[in-house]
Amino acid sequence: MAAGTLAPRPPDSLQEFHSSPQNSPPPTGGVPPATDLVLGATAGCLACFLTNPLEVVKTRLQLQGELQPPGTYPRPYRGVLRAAVAVCRADGLRGLQKGLAAGLLYQGLMNGVRFYCYSHAEDAGWTGYPGGTVAAGAVAGAVGAIVGSPAYLVKTHLQAQTLSAMAVGHQHNHESISGAFKSIYQQHGVVGLWRGVTGAVPRVAVGSAVQLATFASAKDWVCERQWFRKGSWAAVLAGGMVSGVAVAVTMTPFDVISTRLYNQPVDADGTGKLYRGFLDCILQISSKEGLLGLYKGIGAVYLRLGPHTVLSLFFWDKLRNMVQH
């Protein structure tokens, strides 16, 4: 859930793939919430491995020109493809997988907790109420974001690091993922590991809610035009990309804010040197970079959403079938 992965809830979506009635409650298939925690975490990690390069590109684009008026700063990263090439030139091909270990940890924690919470909400019947699916998805996503926040903090630091000539944003200069956790903990304690969580919670909650609200209708819209066979993975991917437009537009501002809050330098007491908090970050970006500053990296956000959604669902479905059989 982008950045955290924001796949729609697997049971509903996958039930539709098997041509069951769209509005009927999906069967649990005998998989308890605790198992869904493991399966969701594993599926998120597998999807993360394939989409992490877009996370690196997105992070660089969102930190470029931080709190500077448009046109007044150098732009080593221009667009998704050229930014990916710039990353490779500066850091080699391995640079596109920077922060992968932290990203896998985040996906495992966030998705595992999110699937677990949603499975409980489903078992309790909360998703049967009007708007219950969206609300449960948003709450489950928010809880997952809180649990996974330290990993996302370290992931952002590591993905921003590069050669000084190509550097954007503050450079924390961590040697490794373990060194990053150790350094943050030694300097700012346990609280320091959750710095920036105020930006992560609305990011995942809004993204999950919008995707759950638009994914099914977008997929049906694609099938109605007979572009792809109903129930096929191609139709699901196309639906994810169509739904991704709404998700990218609504989530990107929260994504930019989250990246900025996580990556900013801090004082000895843990206070941010650039932003005092979530609202201050919005105001500063809007006033100094313009409203478009809140949409930096939207191309990478969008291109990541569809594939990550479908990959998460695909891996989750296969893993669940293995457990059931």
Tab-separated table of C-alpha atoms in Angstrom, residues 46-313:
chain	number	residue	atom	x	y	z
A	46	LEU	CA	6.820	-10.395	-3.757
A	47	ALA	CA	5.042	-7.477	-5.449
A	48	CYS	CA	7.411	-5.011	-3.775
A	49	PHE	CA	10.466	-6.721	-5.251
A	50	LEU	CA	9.156	-6.092	-8.775
A	51	THR	CA	7.926	-2.506	-8.251
A	52	ASN	CA	10.642	-1.128	-5.950
A	53	PRO	CA	12.456	0.689	-8.818
A	54	LEU	CA	9.409	2.937	-9.228
A	55	GLU	CA	9.519	3.645	-5.485
A	56	VAL	CA	13.124	4.836	-5.817
A	57	VAL	CA	12.226	7.077	-8.765
A	58	LYS	CA	9.162	8.426	-6.964
A	59	THR	CA	11.157	9.297	-3.843
A	60	ARG	CA	13.781	11.219	-5.839
A	61	LEU	CA	11.137	13.138	-7.813
A	62	GLN	CA	9.217	14.077	-4.660
A	63	LEU	CA	12.318	15.399	-2.897
A	64	GLN	CA	13.633	17.326	-5.903
A	65	GLY	CA	13.401	21.106	-5.457
A	66	GLU	CA	12.216	20.827	-1.861
A	67	LEU	CA	10.730	24.159	-0.700
A	68	GLN	CA	12.144	25.982	-3.744
A	69	PRO	CA	10.060	27.889	-6.302
A	70	PRO	CA	9.645	26.148	-9.674
A	71	GLY	CA	12.425	26.896	-12.143
A	72	THR	CA	14.970	27.974	-9.535
A	73	TYR	CA	16.729	24.646	-8.940
A	74	PRO	CA	18.576	22.037	-11.016
A	75	ARG	CA	16.512	19.017	-12.075
A	76	PRO	CA	18.660	15.893	-12.364
A	77	TYR	CA	15.452	13.842	-12.460
A	78	ARG	CA	12.948	14.622	-15.236
A	79	GLY	CA	10.024	12.271	-15.675
A	80	VAL	CA	9.844	8.616	-14.757
A	81	LEU	CA	11.976	7.073	-17.518
A	82	ARG	CA	14.679	9.744	-17.532
A	83	ALA	CA	14.758	9.651	-13.740
A	84	ALA	CA	15.283	5.879	-13.823
A	85	VAL	CA	18.186	6.354	-16.250
A	86	ALA	CA	19.638	9.070	-13.987
A	87	VAL	CA	19.465	6.702	-10.994
A	88	CYS	CA	21.284	3.993	-12.968
A	89	ARG	CA	24.009	6.398	-14.069
A	90	ALA	CA	24.605	7.624	-10.523
A	91	ASP	CA	24.180	4.390	-8.563
A	92	GLY	CA	24.321	1.610	-11.163
A	93	LEU	CA	21.505	-0.841	-11.871
A	94	ARG	CA	21.519	-1.803	-8.196
A	95	GLY	CA	20.482	1.762	-7.428
A	96	LEU	CA	16.981	0.956	-8.684
A	97	GLN	CA	16.646	-1.495	-5.797
A	98	LYS	CA	17.853	0.867	-3.093
A	99	GLY	CA	15.956	0.441	0.150
A	100	LEU	CA	14.604	-2.920	-0.995
A	101	ALA	CA	15.173	-4.666	2.339
A	102	ALA	CA	13.381	-1.889	4.207
A	103	GLY	CA	10.641	-1.905	1.562
A	104	LEU	CA	10.140	-5.643	1.978
A	105	LEU	CA	9.969	-5.230	5.745
A	106	TYR	CA	7.402	-2.445	5.356
A	107	GLN	CA	5.268	-4.456	2.932
A	108	GLY	CA	5.395	-7.489	5.193
A	109	LEU	CA	4.351	-5.543	8.266
A	110	MET	CA	1.833	-3.215	6.635
A	111	ASN	CA	0.124	-5.744	4.376
A	112	GLY	CA	0.169	-8.522	6.929
A	113	VAL	CA	-1.520	-6.349	9.549
A	114	ARG	CA	-3.873	-4.831	6.963
A	115	PHE	CA	-5.063	-8.209	5.660
A	116	TYR	CA	-5.372	-9.516	9.218
A	117	CYS	CA	-7.502	-6.565	10.360
A	118	TYR	CA	-9.665	-6.682	7.260
A	119	SER	CA	-10.201	-10.424	7.637
A	120	HIS	CA	-11.432	-9.823	11.193
A	121	ALA	CA	-13.757	-7.050	9.993
A	122	GLU	CA	-15.135	-9.378	7.345
A	123	ASP	CA	-15.694	-12.198	9.844
A	124	ALA	CA	-17.502	-9.742	12.144
A	125	GLY	CA	-19.845	-8.774	9.297
A	126	TRP	CA	-18.806	-5.104	9.236
A	127	THR	CA	-18.141	-5.164	5.497
A	128	GLY	CA	-21.771	-6.067	4.841
A	129	TYR	CA	-23.002	-2.599	5.805
A	130	PRO	CA	-23.218	0.228	3.223
A	131	GLY	CA	-19.744	1.687	2.881
A	132	GLY	CA	-18.405	-0.984	5.209
A	133	THR	CA	-15.871	-2.291	2.692
A	134	VAL	CA	-14.348	1.146	2.154
A	135	ALA	CA	-14.353	2.023	5.851
A	136	ALA	CA	-12.849	-1.310	6.896
A	137	GLY	CA	-10.197	-1.022	4.194
A	138	ALA	CA	-9.275	2.499	5.286
A	139	VAL	CA	-9.052	1.574	8.975
A	140	ALA	CA	-7.095	-1.609	8.270
A	141	GLY	CA	-4.731	0.367	6.048
A	142	ALA	CA	-4.215	3.012	8.728
A	143	VAL	CA	-3.366	0.382	11.355
A	144	GLY	CA	-0.955	-1.281	8.944
A	145	ALA	CA	0.704	2.064	8.184
A	146	ILE	CA	1.300	2.709	11.879
A	147	VAL	CA	2.875	-0.710	12.431
A	148	GLY	CA	5.070	-0.442	9.343
A	149	SER	CA	6.044	3.215	9.763
A	150	PRO	CA	9.622	2.666	11.057
A	151	ALA	CA	10.426	0.526	8.016
A	152	TYR	CA	9.009	3.172	5.666
A	153	LEU	CA	11.093	5.826	7.427
A	154	VAL	CA	14.301	3.879	6.803
A	155	LYS	CA	13.240	2.992	3.248
A	156	THR	CA	12.798	6.675	2.409
A	157	HIS	CA	16.204	7.582	3.872
A	158	LEU	CA	17.988	4.845	1.918
A	159	GLN	CA	16.220	5.542	-1.383
A	160	ALA	CA	17.080	9.245	-1.194
A	161	GLN	CA	20.803	8.582	-0.735
A	162	THR	CA	23.023	9.015	-3.795
A	163	LEU	CA	26.078	10.847	-5.120
A	164	SER	CA	26.308	14.480	-4.040
A	165	ALA	CA	25.981	15.673	-7.654
A	166	MET	CA	22.608	13.904	-7.959
A	167	ALA	CA	21.409	14.305	-4.381
A	168	VAL	CA	17.945	15.687	-3.661
A	169	GLY	CA	16.543	16.236	-0.195
A	170	HIS	CA	18.455	15.658	3.017
A	171	GLN	CA	21.098	12.917	2.908
A	172	HIS	CA	21.103	10.756	6.042
A	173	ASN	CA	24.085	8.670	4.897
A	174	HIS	CA	23.116	5.351	6.467
A	175	GLU	CA	25.402	2.426	5.728
A	176	SER	CA	22.694	-0.254	5.844
A	177	ILE	CA	19.166	-0.952	7.004
A	178	SER	CA	20.375	-2.231	10.369
A	179	GLY	CA	22.689	0.762	10.727
A	180	ALA	CA	19.799	3.095	9.950
A	181	PHE	CA	17.544	1.596	12.627
A	182	LYS	CA	20.387	1.641	15.143
A	183	SER	CA	21.340	5.255	14.388
A	184	ILE	CA	17.760	6.551	14.616
A	185	TYR	CA	17.111	4.646	17.839
A	186	GLN	CA	20.332	5.788	19.494
A	187	GLN	CA	19.716	9.441	18.626
A	188	HIS	CA	15.958	9.731	19.157
A	189	GLY	CA	14.748	6.617	20.925
A	190	VAL	CA	11.666	4.575	20.081
A	191	VAL	CA	9.644	7.710	19.328
A	192	GLY	CA	12.140	8.642	16.610
A	193	LEU	CA	11.347	5.444	14.734
A	194	TRP	CA	7.753	6.625	14.303
A	195	ARG	CA	8.656	10.134	13.137
A	196	GLY	CA	6.566	11.028	10.090
A	197	VAL	CA	3.759	8.601	10.853
A	198	THR	CA	1.244	11.472	10.747
A	199	GLY	CA	1.792	11.619	7.003
A	200	ALA	CA	1.734	7.852	6.467
A	201	VAL	CA	-1.645	7.146	8.077
A	202	PRO	CA	-3.765	9.437	5.845
A	203	ARG	CA	-1.718	8.352	2.815
A	204	VAL	CA	-2.559	4.673	3.188
A	205	ALA	CA	-6.089	5.248	4.516
A	206	VAL	CA	-7.073	7.554	1.646
A	207	GLY	CA	-5.378	5.393	-0.976
A	208	SER	CA	-7.004	2.191	0.294
A	209	ALA	CA	-10.452	3.771	0.551
A	210	VAL	CA	-10.358	5.300	-2.945
A	211	GLN	CA	-9.037	2.124	-4.524
A	212	LEU	CA	-11.632	-0.058	-2.853
A	213	ALA	CA	-14.321	2.383	-3.980
A	214	THR	CA	-13.200	2.519	-7.626
A	215	PHE	CA	-11.467	-0.766	-8.495
A	216	ALA	CA	-14.532	-2.995	-9.046
A	217	SER	CA	-16.433	-0.383	-11.071
A	218	ALA	CA	-13.329	0.408	-13.149
A	219	LYS	CA	-12.804	-3.285	-13.925
A	220	ASP	CA	-16.475	-3.680	-14.924
A	221	TRP	CA	-16.189	-0.590	-17.135
A	222	VAL	CA	-13.233	-2.136	-18.958
A	223	CYS	CA	-15.084	-5.434	-19.458
A	224	GLU	CA	-18.249	-3.710	-20.706
A	225	ARG	CA	-16.214	-2.265	-23.573
A	226	GLN	CA	-15.062	-5.810	-24.365
A	227	TRP	CA	-11.401	-4.825	-24.288
A	228	PHE	CA	-10.589	-7.936	-22.258
A	229	ARG	CA	-12.372	-11.121	-21.240
A	230	LYS	CA	-14.303	-10.756	-18.000
A	231	GLY	CA	-12.465	-12.390	-15.113
A	232	SER	CA	-9.081	-12.397	-16.855
A	233	TRP	CA	-5.938	-10.988	-15.272
A	234	ALA	CA	-5.631	-8.586	-18.211
A	235	ALA	CA	-9.027	-7.123	-17.279
A	236	VAL	CA	-7.948	-6.840	-13.661
A	237	LEU	CA	-4.714	-5.078	-14.638
A	238	ALA	CA	-6.631	-2.694	-16.933
A	239	GLY	CA	-9.145	-2.033	-14.161
A	240	GLY	CA	-6.293	-1.379	-11.760
A	241	MET	CA	-4.731	1.125	-14.143
A	242	VAL	CA	-8.077	2.923	-14.672
A	243	SER	CA	-8.748	2.949	-10.933
A	244	GLY	CA	-5.151	4.100	-10.463
A	245	VAL	CA	-6.006	7.468	-12.014
A	246	ALA	CA	-8.389	8.286	-9.140
A	247	VAL	CA	-6.035	6.830	-6.553
A	248	ALA	CA	-2.987	8.701	-7.884
A	249	VAL	CA	-4.830	12.032	-7.968
A	250	THR	CA	-6.135	11.683	-4.414
A	251	MET	CA	-3.144	9.952	-2.824
A	252	THR	CA	-0.113	11.703	-4.346
A	253	PRO	CA	-0.346	14.849	-2.163
A	254	PHE	CA	-0.343	12.634	0.939
A	255	ASP	CA	2.512	10.615	-0.560
A	256	VAL	CA	4.614	13.756	-1.103
A	257	ILE	CA	3.895	14.960	2.437
A	258	SER	CA	4.779	11.543	3.850
A	259	THR	CA	8.097	11.453	1.967
A	260	ARG	CA	9.005	14.965	3.089
A	261	LEU	CA	8.176	14.328	6.764
A	262	TYR	CA	10.116	11.063	6.798
A	263	ASN	CA	13.208	12.436	5.085
A	264	GLN	CA	13.587	15.876	6.708
A	265	PRO	CA	16.561	16.509	9.011
A	266	VAL	CA	15.789	16.783	12.724
A	267	ASP	CA	17.212	18.513	15.796
A	268	ALA	CA	18.727	16.632	18.712
A	269	ASP	CA	15.293	16.448	20.341
A	270	GLY	CA	13.727	14.976	17.204
A	271	THR	CA	11.983	18.157	16.045
A	272	GLY	CA	11.873	18.560	12.282
A	273	LYS	CA	14.046	21.338	10.881
A	274	LEU	CA	11.848	21.937	7.837
A	275	TYR	CA	8.305	21.021	8.856
A	276	ARG	CA	6.562	21.187	12.212
A	277	GLY	CA	3.998	18.597	11.199
A	278	PHE	CA	1.452	17.453	8.650
A	279	LEU	CA	-0.440	20.733	8.190
A	280	ASP	CA	2.713	22.847	8.213
A	281	CYS	CA	4.154	20.617	5.482
A	282	ILE	CA	1.078	21.185	3.293
A	283	LEU	CA	1.212	24.949	3.798
A	284	GLN	CA	4.941	25.237	3.128
A	285	ILE	CA	4.858	23.130	-0.032
A	286	SER	CA	1.811	24.982	-1.370
A	287	SER	CA	3.221	28.430	-0.669
A	288	LYS	CA	6.803	27.835	-1.852
A	289	GLU	CA	6.429	25.215	-4.593
A	290	GLY	CA	2.847	25.884	-5.663
A	291	LEU	CA	-0.022	23.407	-5.622
A	292	LEU	CA	1.732	21.319	-8.275
A	293	GLY	CA	4.469	20.700	-5.731
A	294	LEU	CA	2.022	18.371	-3.995
A	295	TYR	CA	1.877	16.266	-7.163
A	296	LYS	CA	5.570	15.653	-7.686
A	297	GLY	CA	6.205	12.069	-8.728
A	298	ILE	CA	2.584	11.420	-9.702
A	299	GLY	CA	3.703	9.572	-12.845
A	300	ALA	CA	5.686	7.039	-10.814
A	301	VAL	CA	2.840	6.741	-8.295
A	302	TYR	CA	0.383	5.947	-11.087
A	303	LEU	CA	2.604	3.514	-13.003
A	304	ARG	CA	3.264	1.567	-9.816
A	305	LEU	CA	-0.360	1.233	-8.660
A	306	GLY	CA	-1.830	-1.051	-11.327
A	307	PRO	CA	1.002	-3.597	-11.519
A	308	HIS	CA	1.481	-3.633	-7.742
A	309	THR	CA	-2.243	-4.182	-7.172
A	310	VAL	CA	-2.461	-7.082	-9.597
A	311	LEU	CA	0.818	-8.647	-8.503
A	312	SER	CA	-0.294	-8.524	-4.857
A	313	LEU	CA	-3.603	-10.176	-5.748
